[in-house]
Short mmCIF file of C-alpha atoms and ligand atoms in Angstrom, two decimals:
data_model
loop_
_atom_site.label_atom_id
_atom_site.label_comp_id
_atom_site.label_asym_id
_atom_site.label_seq_id
_atom_site.Cartn_x
_atom_site.Cartn_y
_atom_site.Cartn_z
CA MET A 196 -15.35 19.09 -152.55
CA ASP A 197 -16.63 15.61 -153.32
CA TYR A 198 -16.89 15.95 -157.09
CA LYS A 199 -18.06 12.38 -157.52
CA ALA A 200 -21.07 12.92 -155.24
CA LEU A 201 -21.80 16.21 -157.01
CA GLY A 202 -21.86 14.42 -160.35
CA LEU A 203 -19.31 16.71 -161.95
CA LYS A 204 -19.01 16.34 -165.70
CA VAL A 205 -16.47 18.29 -167.70
CA GLY A 206 -15.84 18.35 -171.42
CA LEU A 207 -12.93 20.18 -173.04
CA GLU A 208 -12.74 22.10 -176.27
CA ILE A 209 -9.20 22.86 -177.35
CA HIS A 210 -8.46 25.37 -180.08
CA CYS A 211 -5.01 25.67 -181.46
CA GLN A 212 -3.51 27.78 -184.23
CA LEU A 213 -1.41 26.02 -186.82
CA GLU A 214 2.05 27.19 -187.85
CA THR A 215 1.46 27.42 -191.58
CA HIS A 216 0.01 30.03 -193.93
CA LYS A 217 -3.68 30.88 -193.80
CA LEU A 218 -6.38 28.32 -194.53
CA PHE A 219 -7.76 29.67 -197.79
CA CYS A 220 -5.05 32.04 -199.06
CA LYS A 221 -1.25 32.18 -199.10
CA CYS A 222 -0.95 35.04 -196.59
CA PRO A 223 1.48 34.23 -193.74
CA SER A 224 -0.02 33.60 -190.30
CA ILE A 225 1.78 36.34 -188.42
CA LEU A 226 0.39 38.90 -186.01
CA LYS A 227 1.70 42.43 -186.20
CA GLU A 228 1.77 45.16 -183.59
CA GLU A 229 2.80 48.05 -185.87
CA LYS A 230 0.52 50.69 -187.33
CA PRO A 231 -1.68 49.10 -190.01
CA ASP A 232 -0.99 49.73 -193.71
CA PHE A 233 -4.69 50.41 -194.35
CA THR A 234 -8.05 50.56 -192.61
CA ILE A 235 -11.53 49.81 -193.89
CA LYS A 236 -14.86 50.88 -192.44
CA ARG A 237 -17.84 48.53 -192.72
CA PHE A 238 -21.46 48.49 -191.56
CA LEU A 239 -23.33 45.29 -190.88
CA ARG A 240 -26.57 45.10 -192.85
CA ALA A 241 -29.18 42.40 -192.57
CA SER A 242 -29.93 41.15 -196.06
CA LEU A 243 -32.78 39.03 -197.31
CA SER A 244 -32.13 35.32 -197.11
CA GLU A 245 -32.81 32.93 -199.96
CA LEU A 246 -36.26 32.38 -198.46
CA GLY A 247 -36.94 36.09 -198.62
CA GLU A 248 -36.88 36.83 -194.93
CA LYS A 249 -34.58 39.04 -192.90
CA ASP A 250 -32.37 37.42 -190.29
CA VAL A 251 -33.59 38.54 -186.87
CA VAL A 252 -30.20 38.22 -185.20
CA ALA A 253 -28.57 40.24 -187.97
CA GLU A 254 -31.32 42.85 -187.69
CA PHE A 255 -30.79 43.03 -183.96
CA GLU A 256 -27.07 43.64 -184.46
CA GLN A 257 -27.76 46.22 -187.18
CA GLU A 258 -30.01 48.17 -184.84
CA LYS A 259 -27.09 48.67 -182.48
CA ASN A 260 -25.86 51.06 -185.18
CA LYS A 261 -22.23 50.21 -184.68
CA TYR A 262 -19.65 50.00 -187.39
CA ALA A 263 -16.39 48.13 -187.68
CA ILE A 264 -12.94 49.34 -188.56
CA TYR A 265 -10.71 46.66 -190.04
CA GLU A 266 -6.96 47.14 -189.86
CA GLY A 267 -4.87 45.30 -192.42
CA PHE A 268 -1.29 44.84 -193.55
CA LYS A 269 -0.09 44.28 -197.10
CA GLU A 270 2.07 41.46 -195.83
CA ASN A 271 -0.65 39.28 -194.31
CA THR A 272 -3.99 40.51 -195.64
CA CYS A 273 -5.33 39.94 -199.14
CA LEU A 274 -8.74 40.14 -200.79
CA VAL A 275 -9.83 36.86 -199.14
CA GLU A 276 -9.63 38.35 -195.63
CA LEU A 277 -11.49 41.41 -196.92
CA ASP A 278 -14.23 39.15 -198.30
CA GLU A 279 -13.66 40.70 -201.73
CA ALA A 280 -12.43 37.46 -203.28
CA PRO A 281 -13.65 33.87 -202.83
CA PRO A 282 -11.52 31.50 -200.74
CA GLY A 283 -8.63 29.84 -202.58
CA LYS A 284 -7.62 26.19 -202.38
CA ILE A 285 -7.44 24.63 -198.94
CA ASN A 286 -4.04 24.72 -197.21
CA HIS A 287 -2.89 21.12 -197.44
CA HIS A 288 -0.39 21.39 -194.60
CA ALA A 289 -3.22 22.37 -192.28
CA LEU A 290 -5.43 19.56 -193.52
CA ASN A 291 -2.60 17.08 -193.14
CA THR A 292 -1.98 18.13 -189.53
CA ALA A 293 -5.69 17.75 -188.82
CA LEU A 294 -5.59 14.22 -190.23
CA GLN A 295 -2.51 13.36 -188.14
CA ILE A 296 -4.35 14.38 -184.99
CA ALA A 297 -7.47 12.48 -186.10
CA LEU A 298 -5.40 9.30 -186.48
CA LEU A 299 -3.54 9.80 -183.19
CA LEU A 300 -6.91 10.07 -181.46
CA LYS A 301 -8.24 6.98 -183.26
CA MET A 302 -11.03 8.94 -184.87
CA ASP A 303 -13.24 8.14 -187.86
CA VAL A 304 -12.21 10.51 -190.62
CA ILE A 305 -15.10 11.95 -192.63
CA PRO A 306 -14.69 10.60 -196.18
CA GLU A 307 -16.10 13.74 -197.78
CA ILE A 308 -15.12 16.84 -195.86
CA GLN A 309 -17.38 19.79 -196.42
CA PHE A 310 -16.68 23.31 -195.25
CA MET A 311 -19.63 25.13 -193.72
CA ARG A 312 -20.35 28.79 -193.05
CA LYS A 313 -21.07 29.34 -189.37
CA GLN A 314 -22.84 32.62 -188.80
CA VAL A 315 -20.85 35.10 -186.70
CA LEU A 316 -22.37 38.51 -186.12
CA ASP A 317 -19.90 40.30 -183.89
CA TYR A 318 -17.92 41.71 -186.85
CA SER A 319 -14.99 39.39 -186.07
CA ASN A 320 -15.36 37.91 -189.57
CA THR A 321 -15.60 40.29 -192.51
CA SER A 322 -17.98 37.87 -194.21
CA SER A 323 -20.23 37.48 -191.12
CA PHE A 324 -19.46 33.79 -191.06
CA GLN A 325 -16.62 31.52 -190.10
CA ARG A 326 -15.56 28.67 -192.36
CA THR A 327 -15.45 25.41 -190.46
CA ALA A 328 -15.32 21.72 -191.38
CA LEU A 329 -15.83 18.57 -189.38
CA VAL A 330 -12.76 16.45 -190.18
CA ALA A 331 -13.25 13.46 -187.89
CA MET A 332 -15.40 12.12 -185.05
CA ASN A 333 -15.75 9.28 -182.54
CA GLY A 334 -12.24 9.21 -181.20
CA LEU A 335 -10.80 7.79 -178.03
CA LEU A 336 -8.07 8.85 -175.66
CA ASN A 337 -6.75 6.35 -173.15
CA PHE A 338 -5.57 8.44 -170.26
CA ASN A 339 -4.32 6.76 -167.07
CA ASN A 340 -6.53 3.73 -167.72
CA LYS A 341 -9.55 5.90 -168.27
CA LYS A 342 -11.31 6.20 -171.59
CA ILE A 343 -12.07 9.76 -172.67
CA SER A 344 -14.23 10.00 -175.76
CA ILE A 345 -13.24 12.51 -178.42
CA GLN A 346 -16.40 13.80 -180.03
CA SER A 347 -15.13 15.86 -182.90
CA LEU A 348 -12.16 17.41 -184.64
CA CYS A 349 -12.80 20.50 -186.75
CA LEU A 350 -10.56 22.56 -188.99
CA GLU A 351 -11.57 26.18 -189.16
CA GLU A 352 -10.48 29.77 -189.70
CA ASP A 353 -9.51 31.92 -186.78
CA ALA A 354 -11.41 35.21 -186.45
CA ALA A 355 -10.00 38.73 -186.63
CA ARG A 356 -8.78 40.02 -183.27
CA LYS A 357 -10.52 42.85 -181.49
CA THR A 358 -8.22 45.69 -180.49
CA LEU A 359 -10.77 48.29 -179.38
CA GLU A 360 -14.49 48.72 -178.79
CA ASP A 361 -16.42 51.83 -177.80
CA SER A 362 -20.04 52.96 -178.04
CA GLU A 363 -19.91 53.58 -181.79
CA LYS A 364 -17.35 51.23 -183.27
CA ILE A 365 -15.37 48.02 -182.97
CA VAL A 366 -11.81 47.80 -184.26
CA TYR A 367 -10.49 44.48 -185.53
CA ARG A 368 -7.10 43.46 -186.87
CA LEU A 369 -7.26 41.22 -189.91
CA ASP A 370 -3.88 39.56 -189.34
CA ARG A 371 -5.43 36.73 -187.28
CA LEU A 372 -8.38 36.22 -189.62
CA GLY A 373 -7.97 33.03 -191.61
CA ILE A 374 -5.19 31.43 -189.56
CA PRO A 375 -5.93 27.67 -189.55
CA LEU A 376 -7.37 26.51 -186.28
CA LEU A 377 -7.91 22.98 -185.00
CA GLU A 378 -10.70 22.36 -182.54
CA ILE A 379 -10.77 19.15 -180.52
CA ALA A 380 -13.85 18.46 -178.38
CA THR A 381 -13.89 15.72 -175.76
CA GLY A 382 -17.03 14.10 -174.41
CA PRO A 383 -18.22 15.09 -170.90
CA ASP A 384 -16.22 12.21 -169.45
CA ILE A 385 -13.95 14.13 -167.09
CA ASN A 386 -15.05 14.05 -163.44
CA ASP A 387 -12.36 15.96 -161.62
CA PRO A 388 -10.90 19.48 -162.05
CA GLU A 389 -7.26 18.31 -161.87
CA GLU A 390 -7.98 15.54 -164.37
CA ALA A 391 -9.35 18.20 -166.75
CA LYS A 392 -6.06 20.09 -166.56
CA LYS A 393 -4.01 16.94 -167.16
CA ILE A 394 -6.05 15.93 -170.18
CA ALA A 395 -5.85 19.44 -171.64
CA GLU A 396 -2.10 19.25 -171.09
CA TYR A 397 -1.89 15.87 -172.79
CA LEU A 398 -3.88 17.01 -175.80
CA GLY A 399 -1.69 20.12 -175.98
CA MET A 400 1.41 17.91 -175.92
CA MET A 401 -0.05 15.79 -178.74
CA LEU A 402 -0.74 18.89 -180.81
CA LYS A 403 2.77 20.24 -180.22
CA SER A 404 4.27 16.88 -181.21
CA THR A 405 3.12 17.52 -184.79
CA GLU A 406 5.59 20.46 -184.76
CA LYS A 407 2.95 22.32 -186.74
CA VAL A 408 1.27 24.32 -184.01
CA LYS A 409 2.00 27.90 -183.11
CA ARG A 410 3.74 28.64 -179.82
CA GLY A 411 3.22 31.44 -177.38
CA ILE A 412 0.44 33.12 -175.45
CA GLY A 413 -3.02 32.83 -177.00
CA THR A 414 -2.06 30.20 -179.57
CA ILE A 415 -3.87 27.44 -177.64
CA ARG A 416 -7.18 28.37 -176.03
CA GLN A 417 -9.50 26.10 -174.12
CA ASP A 418 -13.21 26.19 -173.49
CA LEU A 419 -14.82 24.11 -170.75
CA ASN A 420 -18.26 22.53 -170.52
CA VAL A 421 -19.15 22.10 -166.87
CA SER A 422 -22.22 20.60 -165.20
CA ILE A 423 -23.23 19.01 -161.88
CA ASN A 424 -26.35 17.12 -160.73
CA LYS A 425 -29.40 19.42 -160.60
CA GLY A 426 -27.31 22.10 -162.31
CA ALA A 427 -26.99 22.75 -166.03
CA ARG A 428 -24.36 22.60 -168.75
CA VAL A 429 -22.44 25.84 -168.80
CA GLU A 430 -19.86 26.63 -171.44
CA ILE A 431 -16.88 28.66 -170.26
CA LYS A 432 -14.96 30.37 -173.05
CA GLY A 433 -11.38 31.47 -173.32
CA VAL A 434 -9.34 29.85 -170.56
CA GLN A 435 -5.84 30.88 -171.69
CA ASP A 436 -3.69 29.25 -169.06
CA LEU A 437 -3.83 25.51 -168.45
CA ARG A 438 -2.97 25.97 -164.79
CA SER A 439 -6.16 27.91 -164.15
CA ILE A 440 -8.46 25.13 -165.42
CA PRO A 441 -8.99 23.44 -161.98
CA LYS A 442 -9.75 26.76 -160.29
CA VAL A 443 -12.18 27.87 -163.02
CA ILE A 444 -14.07 24.55 -162.72
CA GLU A 445 -14.09 24.75 -158.92
CA ASN A 446 -15.52 28.29 -159.06
CA GLU A 447 -18.19 27.24 -161.55
CA VAL A 448 -19.23 24.29 -159.35
CA LYS A 449 -19.49 26.65 -156.38
CA ARG A 450 -21.58 29.09 -158.42
CA GLN A 451 -23.99 26.38 -159.55
CA LEU A 452 -24.23 24.94 -155.99
CA GLU A 453 -25.09 28.32 -154.57
CA LEU A 454 -27.92 28.78 -157.08
CA ILE A 455 -29.23 25.26 -156.37
CA ASN A 456 -29.06 25.77 -152.59
CA ASN A 457 -31.01 29.02 -152.92
CA GLY A 458 -33.73 27.22 -154.84
CA LYS A 459 -32.83 28.92 -158.10
CA LYS A 460 -32.57 27.34 -161.51
CA VAL A 461 -29.13 27.06 -163.10
CA GLN A 462 -29.33 28.43 -166.66
CA SER A 463 -27.57 26.71 -169.48
CA GLU A 464 -25.43 29.57 -170.79
CA VAL A 465 -22.13 30.69 -172.21
CA ARG A 466 -19.79 32.43 -169.78
CA LYS A 467 -16.42 34.09 -170.24
CA ALA A 468 -13.38 33.19 -168.12
CA ASN A 469 -11.80 36.14 -166.31
CA GLN A 470 -8.18 36.65 -165.28
CA ASP A 471 -8.99 35.82 -161.63
CA ASN A 472 -10.56 32.44 -162.63
CA THR A 473 -14.13 33.62 -162.07
CA THR A 474 -16.58 33.85 -164.97
CA ASN A 475 -19.07 36.36 -166.36
CA PHE A 476 -22.28 35.83 -168.26
CA MET A 477 -21.65 36.19 -172.00
CA ARG A 478 -24.81 34.99 -173.76
CA PRO A 479 -27.50 32.31 -173.58
CA MET A 480 -26.54 28.89 -174.91
CA PRO A 481 -27.23 29.00 -178.66
CA SER A 482 -29.81 26.36 -179.66
CA SER A 483 -27.61 25.29 -182.55
CA SER A 484 -25.27 27.34 -184.64
CA ARG A 485 -26.56 28.63 -187.93
CA MET A 486 -24.62 26.75 -190.54
CA TYR A 487 -24.81 26.78 -194.30
CA PRO A 488 -22.67 24.86 -196.76
CA GLU A 489 -19.70 26.88 -198.06
CA THR A 490 -20.29 26.55 -201.77
CA ASP A 491 -17.06 28.37 -202.70
CA VAL A 492 -14.94 25.52 -201.35
CA SER A 493 -15.22 22.17 -203.07
CA LEU A 494 -15.72 18.93 -201.16
CA ILE A 495 -12.52 17.25 -200.03
CA ASN A 496 -12.45 13.51 -200.59
CA ILE A 497 -10.35 11.52 -198.18
CA ASN A 498 -9.92 7.88 -199.08
CA LYS A 499 -8.38 5.10 -197.04
CA LYS A 500 -5.22 5.10 -199.22
CA ASP A 501 -4.56 8.78 -198.43
CA LEU A 502 -4.83 8.04 -194.73
CA LEU A 503 -2.29 5.23 -194.95
CA LEU A 504 0.22 7.67 -196.40
CA ILE A 505 -0.01 10.03 -193.46
CA LYS A 506 3.07 9.90 -191.28
CA LEU A 507 2.30 10.02 -187.58
CA PRO A 508 4.56 12.17 -185.41
CA GLU A 509 6.44 10.65 -182.50
CA LEU A 510 4.84 12.07 -179.36
CA PHE A 511 6.94 14.35 -177.14
CA THR A 512 6.26 11.97 -174.25
CA GLU A 513 7.70 9.03 -176.23
CA LYS A 514 10.80 11.01 -177.33
CA SER A 515 11.32 12.18 -173.79
CA LEU A 516 11.08 8.69 -172.33
CA ALA A 517 13.68 7.46 -174.82
CA LEU A 518 16.13 10.24 -173.79
CA GLU A 519 15.44 9.58 -170.12
CA LYS A 520 16.48 5.96 -170.54
CA LYS A 521 19.41 6.54 -172.88
CA TYR A 522 21.12 9.22 -170.78
CA ASN A 523 19.75 8.47 -167.31
CA LEU A 524 18.05 11.88 -167.08
CA SER A 525 15.26 13.02 -164.82
CA PRO A 526 11.86 12.99 -166.60
CA GLU A 527 11.57 16.79 -166.27
CA LEU A 528 14.93 17.49 -167.91
CA ALA A 529 14.34 14.95 -170.67
CA TYR A 530 10.96 16.52 -171.45
CA GLU A 531 12.44 20.02 -171.54
CA LEU A 532 15.07 18.89 -174.07
CA VAL A 533 12.28 17.65 -176.33
CA ARG A 534 10.02 20.65 -175.75
CA GLN A 535 12.80 23.13 -176.46
CA LYS A 536 13.99 21.04 -179.42
CA ILE A 537 17.53 20.85 -178.04
CA ASP A 538 19.72 18.19 -179.64
CA LEU A 539 21.67 16.74 -176.72
CA GLY A 540 23.79 14.76 -179.20
CA LYS A 541 25.66 17.98 -180.11
CA TYR A 542 26.91 18.40 -176.56
CA ILE A 543 27.35 14.85 -175.32
CA LYS A 544 31.00 14.72 -176.54
CA PHE A 545 32.15 16.47 -173.34
CA LYS A 546 33.39 14.17 -170.61
CA LEU A 547 30.66 15.20 -168.19
CA GLU A 548 27.57 13.49 -166.84
CA PRO A 549 24.67 13.90 -169.35
CA GLU A 550 22.56 15.14 -166.42
CA LEU A 551 25.04 18.00 -165.78
CA ILE A 552 25.26 18.83 -169.48
CA THR A 553 21.46 19.00 -169.65
CA LYS A 554 21.32 21.23 -166.58
CA ILE A 555 23.82 23.60 -168.20
CA LEU A 556 21.62 23.68 -171.30
CA ILE A 557 18.35 24.17 -169.43
CA GLU A 558 18.40 24.83 -165.70
CA TYR A 559 21.34 27.17 -165.22
CA PRO A 560 20.21 29.64 -167.90
CA LYS A 561 16.70 29.59 -166.39
CA ASP A 562 18.11 30.45 -162.95
CA VAL A 563 20.21 33.25 -164.41
CA ARG A 564 17.10 34.65 -166.11
CA ALA A 565 15.10 34.49 -162.89
CA ARG A 566 17.83 36.00 -160.74
CA ASN A 567 19.27 38.68 -163.01
CA ASN A 568 16.35 39.27 -165.35
CA LEU A 569 18.46 38.60 -168.44
CA ASP A 570 17.25 37.61 -171.89
CA ILE A 571 18.57 34.06 -172.23
CA SER A 572 17.10 33.62 -175.70
CA LYS A 573 20.26 35.40 -176.92
CA LEU A 574 22.42 32.44 -175.92
CA LYS A 575 23.94 30.64 -178.89
CA GLU A 576 25.11 27.08 -179.34
CA ASN A 577 28.71 28.26 -179.13
CA ASP A 578 28.14 29.94 -175.74
CA PHE A 579 27.05 26.61 -174.26
CA ILE A 580 30.05 24.89 -175.82
CA GLU A 581 32.45 27.46 -174.26
CA ILE A 582 30.93 26.90 -170.82
CA LEU A 583 30.94 23.11 -171.18
CA LYS A 584 34.64 23.24 -172.17
CA LEU A 585 35.51 25.13 -168.97
CA VAL A 586 33.45 22.82 -166.76
CA GLU A 587 35.09 19.84 -168.42
CA LYS A 588 38.50 21.40 -167.59
CA GLY A 589 37.56 21.44 -163.92
CA ILE A 590 35.99 24.85 -163.25
CA PRO A 591 33.49 24.22 -160.46
CA LYS A 592 29.74 24.29 -160.98
CA GLU A 593 29.45 27.34 -158.72
CA ALA A 594 30.99 29.46 -161.47
CA ILE A 595 28.43 28.49 -164.13
CA PRO A 596 25.84 31.20 -163.32
CA GLU A 597 28.55 33.85 -163.52
CA MET A 598 29.70 32.52 -166.87
CA PHE A 599 26.19 32.88 -168.29
CA THR A 600 25.87 36.34 -166.76
CA ASP A 601 29.20 37.40 -168.29
CA ILE A 602 28.17 36.21 -171.73
CA LEU A 603 24.81 37.95 -171.49
CA THR A 604 26.05 41.25 -170.05
CA LYS A 605 29.55 41.58 -171.52
CA GLY A 606 28.96 39.69 -174.72
CA LYS A 607 31.74 37.20 -174.09
CA LEU A 608 33.40 34.95 -171.59
CA ASN A 609 36.64 36.20 -170.05
CA GLU A 610 38.42 32.87 -169.98
CA SER A 611 41.35 34.08 -167.88
CA LYS A 612 38.86 34.70 -165.09
CA TYR A 613 38.06 31.01 -165.04
CA GLU A 614 41.55 29.55 -165.01
CA VAL A 615 41.87 26.18 -163.42
CA VAL A 616 44.06 26.43 -160.34
CA SER A 617 46.26 23.45 -159.56
CA ALA A 618 45.61 21.56 -156.34
CA SER A 619 49.17 22.11 -155.08
CA ASP A 620 48.85 25.89 -155.52
CA ILE A 621 45.75 25.95 -153.38
CA GLU A 622 47.23 23.68 -150.75
CA SER A 623 50.32 25.85 -150.30
CA GLU A 624 48.16 28.97 -150.21
CA ILE A 625 46.02 27.45 -147.45
CA LYS A 626 49.07 26.28 -145.54
CA LYS A 627 50.39 29.86 -145.54
CA LEU A 628 47.05 31.23 -144.43
CA VAL A 629 46.63 28.79 -141.56
CA GLU A 630 50.17 29.51 -140.40
CA LYS A 631 49.46 33.26 -140.41
CA ASN A 632 46.22 32.90 -138.44
CA LYS A 633 47.35 30.50 -135.75
CA ALA A 634 46.21 32.80 -132.95
CA LEU A 635 42.73 33.22 -134.41
CA ILE A 636 42.37 29.46 -134.92
CA LYS A 637 43.39 28.72 -131.32
CA GLU A 638 40.90 31.23 -130.02
CA LYS A 639 37.89 30.39 -132.22
CA GLY A 640 38.45 26.72 -133.10
CA GLU A 641 35.78 25.53 -135.63
CA TYR A 642 34.47 29.07 -135.99
CA SER A 643 37.68 30.26 -137.58
CA ILE A 644 36.95 28.27 -140.75
CA GLY A 645 34.40 30.90 -141.86
CA PRO A 646 36.75 33.90 -142.01
CA LEU A 647 39.58 31.79 -143.47
CA MET A 648 37.26 30.54 -146.21
CA GLY A 649 36.38 34.15 -146.99
CA ASP A 650 40.04 34.97 -147.62
CA VAL A 651 40.67 32.00 -149.87
CA MET A 652 37.41 32.44 -151.82
CA LYS A 653 38.27 36.08 -152.55
CA LYS A 654 41.23 34.81 -154.48
CA TYR A 655 39.82 31.65 -156.04
CA ARG A 656 36.13 32.33 -156.43
CA GLY A 657 34.77 30.67 -159.51
CA LYS A 658 37.95 28.64 -159.92
CA VAL A 659 37.78 26.09 -157.13
CA ASP A 660 34.98 24.20 -155.53
CA ALA A 661 34.03 25.77 -152.17
CA LYS A 662 33.62 22.40 -150.50
CA LYS A 663 37.10 21.38 -151.58
CA ILE A 664 38.54 24.54 -149.97
CA SER A 665 36.75 24.07 -146.67
CA ASP A 666 37.93 20.44 -146.56
CA LEU A 667 41.53 21.53 -147.14
CA ILE A 668 41.33 24.21 -144.40
CA ARG A 669 39.92 21.66 -141.97
CA LYS A 670 42.76 19.30 -142.81
CA GLU A 671 45.39 21.99 -142.18
CA ILE A 672 43.75 23.05 -138.91
CA ALA A 673 43.70 19.45 -137.74
CA LYS A 674 47.46 19.30 -138.31
CA LEU A 675 47.93 22.17 -135.85
CA SER A 676 46.53 20.36 -132.83
ZN1 LIG B 45 -4.96 36.44 -197.50
#
């Protein structure tokens, strides 16, 4: 598709959970899968506003006659999540991370940050609103010589997570409610589906570089704003996997084109991303969210001096480039070291190429996991050191996967299995073998190397390099003629 001719415009909204306690209480930000310690039943009731009128949206929801069950845990739910106590002081770690990101994206920080209550009527917030604050605006990201505007950076509370919904009730877990969330919104400056993925990836990398963001599935979620000429702006919510971004955009462009070609009007609306990268209608585009100042949280003054004191993190891409140069590593391996927070310095003492050491730390275990379905997260620093010692002694690379498998299945490495065999031992063994098989060699020539190799490898597998053996056999055979 010619996206330029179609006038494709994409804006990204990236939400990411922060690895620190909750935003307005000291409860830890951990999700639990066990049975809840307590449950609470609540009905949504429309109340009179300060102007004396009932909220129509709230009334509409109330008429559905549903109720909510909230599941909580003593460990991570207090009166704040239950909306029985006012919010406590803002979590300064979360605010600090927000300011780091604002500075990295060259944004204007709001001098007086005010938390607002954004109305939410799907029961996902016990208070029927979400606390959110605009921290900074007007940023800029230089990406491959293209300027992408960053419209806003908000710090907010994550909502409770829905675990069940039927005709009469909705069940929410309160563990996620209140986890600090950063929301970065770019301008509609992206004109290509692949570019959208790369920019989302870059922003994700920047967030991870603060070392303050949560890891794992669902911790970073992206929404997309997509439009084309003669179409309309459509917001797509909840794209969980970065890799599906191009496909979701492509499908949305196709959907809008089809409507346009059939003479229909494209509605500006909110859609939900599905697993198969298609989307479903969710709701009409809200005119503007209903926001009220959160009077229980005081204004946060940020002055220029405070901003100067904020330490900016070194980006993963910068750290990775430095390792790449220092140790002559491939960019992929260097990046993995940084991403997995592996300190190569601990292992570099072995007299081996840094590239091989890095592969033993990263690639070999990954292969073993893929091939044998083993849990490589159990591997300890000492396990890697044991393997590196053996490889340094001369055990061939071919034996490395087996070493990892032994550690993971038997709990330890049987070192006697990986004895280094001396070159003279192998040579005499091969000499004997060739002598014994003279007839076979005469008859089959080159083709006799295969079966001879089999015999030698049975004895020395994992101890000698296969190529070295085949070279030695060839040499012996050559002596015969
Ligand atoms: Zn709490």
